[in-house]
Tab-separated table of C-alpha atoms in Angstrom:
chain	number	residue	atom	x	y	z
A	1	UNK	CA	-21.801	8.128	17.846
A	2	UNK	CA	-24.209	5.418	16.805
A	3	UNK	CA	-26.806	4.282	19.324
A	4	UNK	CA	-27.926	0.709	18.639
A	5	UNK	CA	-30.437	0.789	21.484
A	6	UNK	CA	-28.684	-1.725	23.717
A	7	UNK	CA	-26.214	-1.439	26.545
A	8	UNK	CA	-22.613	-0.774	25.543
A	9	UNK	CA	-20.038	-3.335	26.539
A	10	UNK	CA	-17.011	-2.269	28.537
A	11	UNK	CA	-14.857	-2.762	25.439
A	12	UNK	CA	-17.103	-0.514	23.332
A	13	UNK	CA	-16.999	2.191	26.018
A	14	UNK	CA	-13.197	1.880	26.120
A	15	UNK	CA	-12.942	2.339	22.316
A	16	UNK	CA	-15.311	5.316	22.341
A	17	UNK	CA	-13.216	7.001	25.042
A	18	UNK	CA	-10.015	6.331	23.097
A	19	UNK	CA	-11.560	7.716	19.904
A	20	UNK	CA	-12.712	10.859	21.702
A	21	UNK	CA	-9.244	11.213	23.251
A	22	UNK	CA	-7.784	11.092	19.720
A	23	UNK	CA	-10.292	13.740	18.671
A	24	UNK	CA	-12.140	11.561	16.182
A	25	UNK	CA	-15.359	13.352	17.067
A	26	UNK	CA	-13.931	16.739	16.017
A	27	UNK	CA	-13.596	18.227	12.511
A	28	UNK	CA	-9.942	19.069	13.220
A	29	UNK	CA	-9.092	15.358	13.216
A	30	UNK	CA	-10.382	14.982	9.661
A	31	UNK	CA	-8.768	18.192	8.417
A	32	UNK	CA	-5.421	16.962	9.731
A	33	UNK	CA	-6.037	13.518	8.260
A	34	UNK	CA	-6.749	15.053	4.871
A	35	UNK	CA	-3.451	16.933	5.010
A	36	UNK	CA	-1.550	13.785	5.970
A	37	UNK	CA	-3.090	11.875	3.072
A	38	UNK	CA	-2.197	14.669	0.645
A	39	UNK	CA	1.396	14.720	1.910
A	40	UNK	CA	1.653	10.938	1.582
A	41	UNK	CA	0.341	11.128	-1.989
A	42	UNK	CA	2.915	13.782	-2.940
A	43	UNK	CA	5.768	11.976	-1.210
A	44	UNK	CA	4.988	8.652	-2.893
A	45	UNK	CA	4.462	10.120	-6.351
A	46	UNK	CA	7.632	12.240	-6.124
A	47	UNK	CA	9.681	9.216	-5.061
A	48	UNK	CA	8.318	7.045	-7.885
A	49	UNK	CA	8.872	9.782	-10.490
A	50	UNK	CA	12.415	10.498	-9.307
A	51	UNK	CA	13.303	6.798	-9.429
A	52	UNK	CA	11.882	6.509	-12.955
A	53	UNK	CA	13.844	9.578	-14.085
A	54	UNK	CA	17.048	7.804	-13.076
A	55	UNK	CA	16.072	4.761	-15.154
A	56	UNK	CA	14.932	2.502	-12.338
A	57	UNK	CA	12.441	-0.255	-13.077
A	58	UNK	CA	9.469	-0.412	-10.723
A	59	UNK	CA	6.893	-3.156	-10.245
A	60	UNK	CA	4.100	-3.407	-7.679
A	61	UNK	CA	3.107	-6.257	-5.386
A	62	UNK	CA	-0.517	-6.871	-4.448
A	63	UNK	CA	-3.553	-6.419	-6.660
A	64	UNK	CA	-5.594	-5.303	-3.671
A	65	UNK	CA	-8.522	-2.881	-3.657
A	66	UNK	CA	-6.630	-0.529	-1.325
A	67	UNK	CA	-3.606	-0.689	-3.617
A	68	UNK	CA	-5.786	0.102	-6.619
A	69	UNK	CA	-7.231	3.075	-4.750
A	70	UNK	CA	-3.745	4.295	-3.834
A	71	UNK	CA	-2.441	4.068	-7.419
A	72	UNK	CA	-5.460	5.842	-8.871
A	73	UNK	CA	-5.556	8.539	-6.167
A	74	UNK	CA	-1.831	9.248	-6.523
A	75	UNK	CA	-1.960	9.205	-10.320
A	76	UNK	CA	0.623	6.435	-10.543
A	77	UNK	CA	0.117	4.191	-13.555
A	78	UNK	CA	1.761	2.614	-16.577
A	79	UNK	CA	4.167	5.512	-16.978
A	80	UNK	CA	5.792	4.517	-13.669
A	81	UNK	CA	4.848	0.945	-12.811
A	82	UNK	CA	5.941	-1.786	-15.242
A	83	UNK	CA	3.725	-4.591	-13.935
A	84	UNK	CA	1.953	-5.927	-10.837
A	85	UNK	CA	2.384	-9.306	-9.146
A	86	UNK	CA	0.047	-11.102	-6.774
A	87	UNK	CA	0.076	-14.601	-5.251
A	88	UNK	CA	-3.637	-15.089	-5.831
A	89	UNK	CA	-4.010	-17.113	-9.065
A	90	UNK	CA	-7.530	-15.702	-9.517
A	91	UNK	CA	-6.047	-12.217	-9.991
A	92	UNK	CA	-3.236	-13.267	-12.315
A	93	UNK	CA	-3.889	-12.483	-15.966
A	94	UNK	CA	-6.371	-9.762	-15.036
A	95	UNK	CA	-5.742	-6.014	-15.066
A	96	UNK	CA	-5.747	-3.494	-12.249
A	97	UNK	CA	-8.706	-1.133	-12.710
A	98	UNK	CA	-7.907	2.445	-13.662
A	99	UNK	CA	-4.213	1.859	-14.321
A	100	UNK	CA	-4.740	-1.096	-16.689
A	101	UNK	CA	-1.630	-2.977	-15.530
A	102	UNK	CA	-1.572	-6.744	-15.946
A	103	UNK	CA	-1.204	-8.916	-12.839
A	104	UNK	CA	1.418	-11.698	-12.933
A	105	UNK	CA	2.604	-14.372	-10.487
A	106	UNK	CA	5.297	-13.230	-8.008
A	107	UNK	CA	7.931	-15.294	-9.831
A	108	UNK	CA	8.082	-12.529	-12.414
A	109	UNK	CA	10.045	-10.440	-9.900
A	110	UNK	CA	12.963	-12.897	-10.121
A	111	UNK	CA	12.658	-13.132	-13.918
A	112	UNK	CA	12.551	-9.385	-14.638
A	113	UNK	CA	14.356	-8.135	-11.512
A	114	UNK	CA	12.919	-4.646	-11.164
A	115	UNK	CA	14.944	-2.321	-8.975
A	116	UNK	CA	11.985	-1.486	-6.737
A	117	UNK	CA	8.626	-3.008	-5.883
A	118	UNK	CA	5.829	-0.808	-4.562
A	119	UNK	CA	4.049	-2.825	-1.871
A	120	UNK	CA	0.313	-2.350	-2.423
A	121	UNK	CA	-0.620	-4.940	0.206
A	122	UNK	CA	1.171	-3.125	3.021
A	123	UNK	CA	-0.896	-4.866	5.687
A	124	UNK	CA	0.952	-8.097	4.731
A	125	UNK	CA	4.378	-6.446	4.717
A	126	UNK	CA	6.165	-8.925	7.006
A	127	UNK	CA	4.786	-11.967	5.187
A	128	UNK	CA	5.524	-10.620	1.699
A	129	UNK	CA	9.038	-9.449	2.563
A	130	UNK	CA	9.749	-12.885	4.017
A	131	UNK	CA	8.365	-14.604	0.898
A	132	UNK	CA	10.501	-12.344	-1.292
A	133	UNK	CA	13.769	-12.923	0.601
A	134	UNK	CA	15.490	-14.260	-2.541
A	135	UNK	CA	14.479	-11.204	-4.584
A	136	UNK	CA	15.719	-8.926	-1.811
A	137	UNK	CA	19.025	-10.833	-1.475
A	138	UNK	CA	19.559	-10.181	-5.180
A	139	UNK	CA	19.308	-6.438	-4.540
A	140	UNK	CA	15.571	-5.844	-4.987
A	141	UNK	CA	14.067	-3.197	-2.740
A	142	UNK	CA	10.500	-2.597	-1.612
A	143	UNK	CA	8.762	0.758	-1.338
A	144	UNK	CA	6.406	0.738	1.624
A	145	UNK	CA	3.769	3.479	1.150
A	146	UNK	CA	1.879	3.325	4.454
A	147	UNK	CA	2.023	4.706	7.163
A	148	UNK	CA	5.016	6.675	5.818
A	149	UNK	CA	6.828	6.224	2.521
A	150	UNK	CA	9.948	4.133	3.126
A	151	UNK	CA	12.342	1.956	1.153
A	152	UNK	CA	13.400	-1.404	2.650
């Protein structure tokens, strides 16, 4: 653990103890984490591929860096995802690195009506699902990739 030369606050000591309790200072923790990430990758990719095989249309929501990393790591690209939407107007019209998918405004979900939307900004799940209530009422479903792959 990093020593910054000053006294640790009570909160820092509490977090260090919790991290040690979780085993974060042991190699086992990272070996298990690696396995979990690999399983998540397989689960997500298999779900996306099986949906595409049955003719389902899939979009993605959130042109985030973590979402870009997930798509590229899992090998999910244009063959599976039709387009990406994001509320940020500065991202619209640009392309997601690595997968080269164009980013559109969220209104495209109601225009095109994909069957599923892969949520790449999973940390904003509640907010995005609330914003997309109309899309969901019309039968649209979201694929939540983290912490476990789920369809809502």
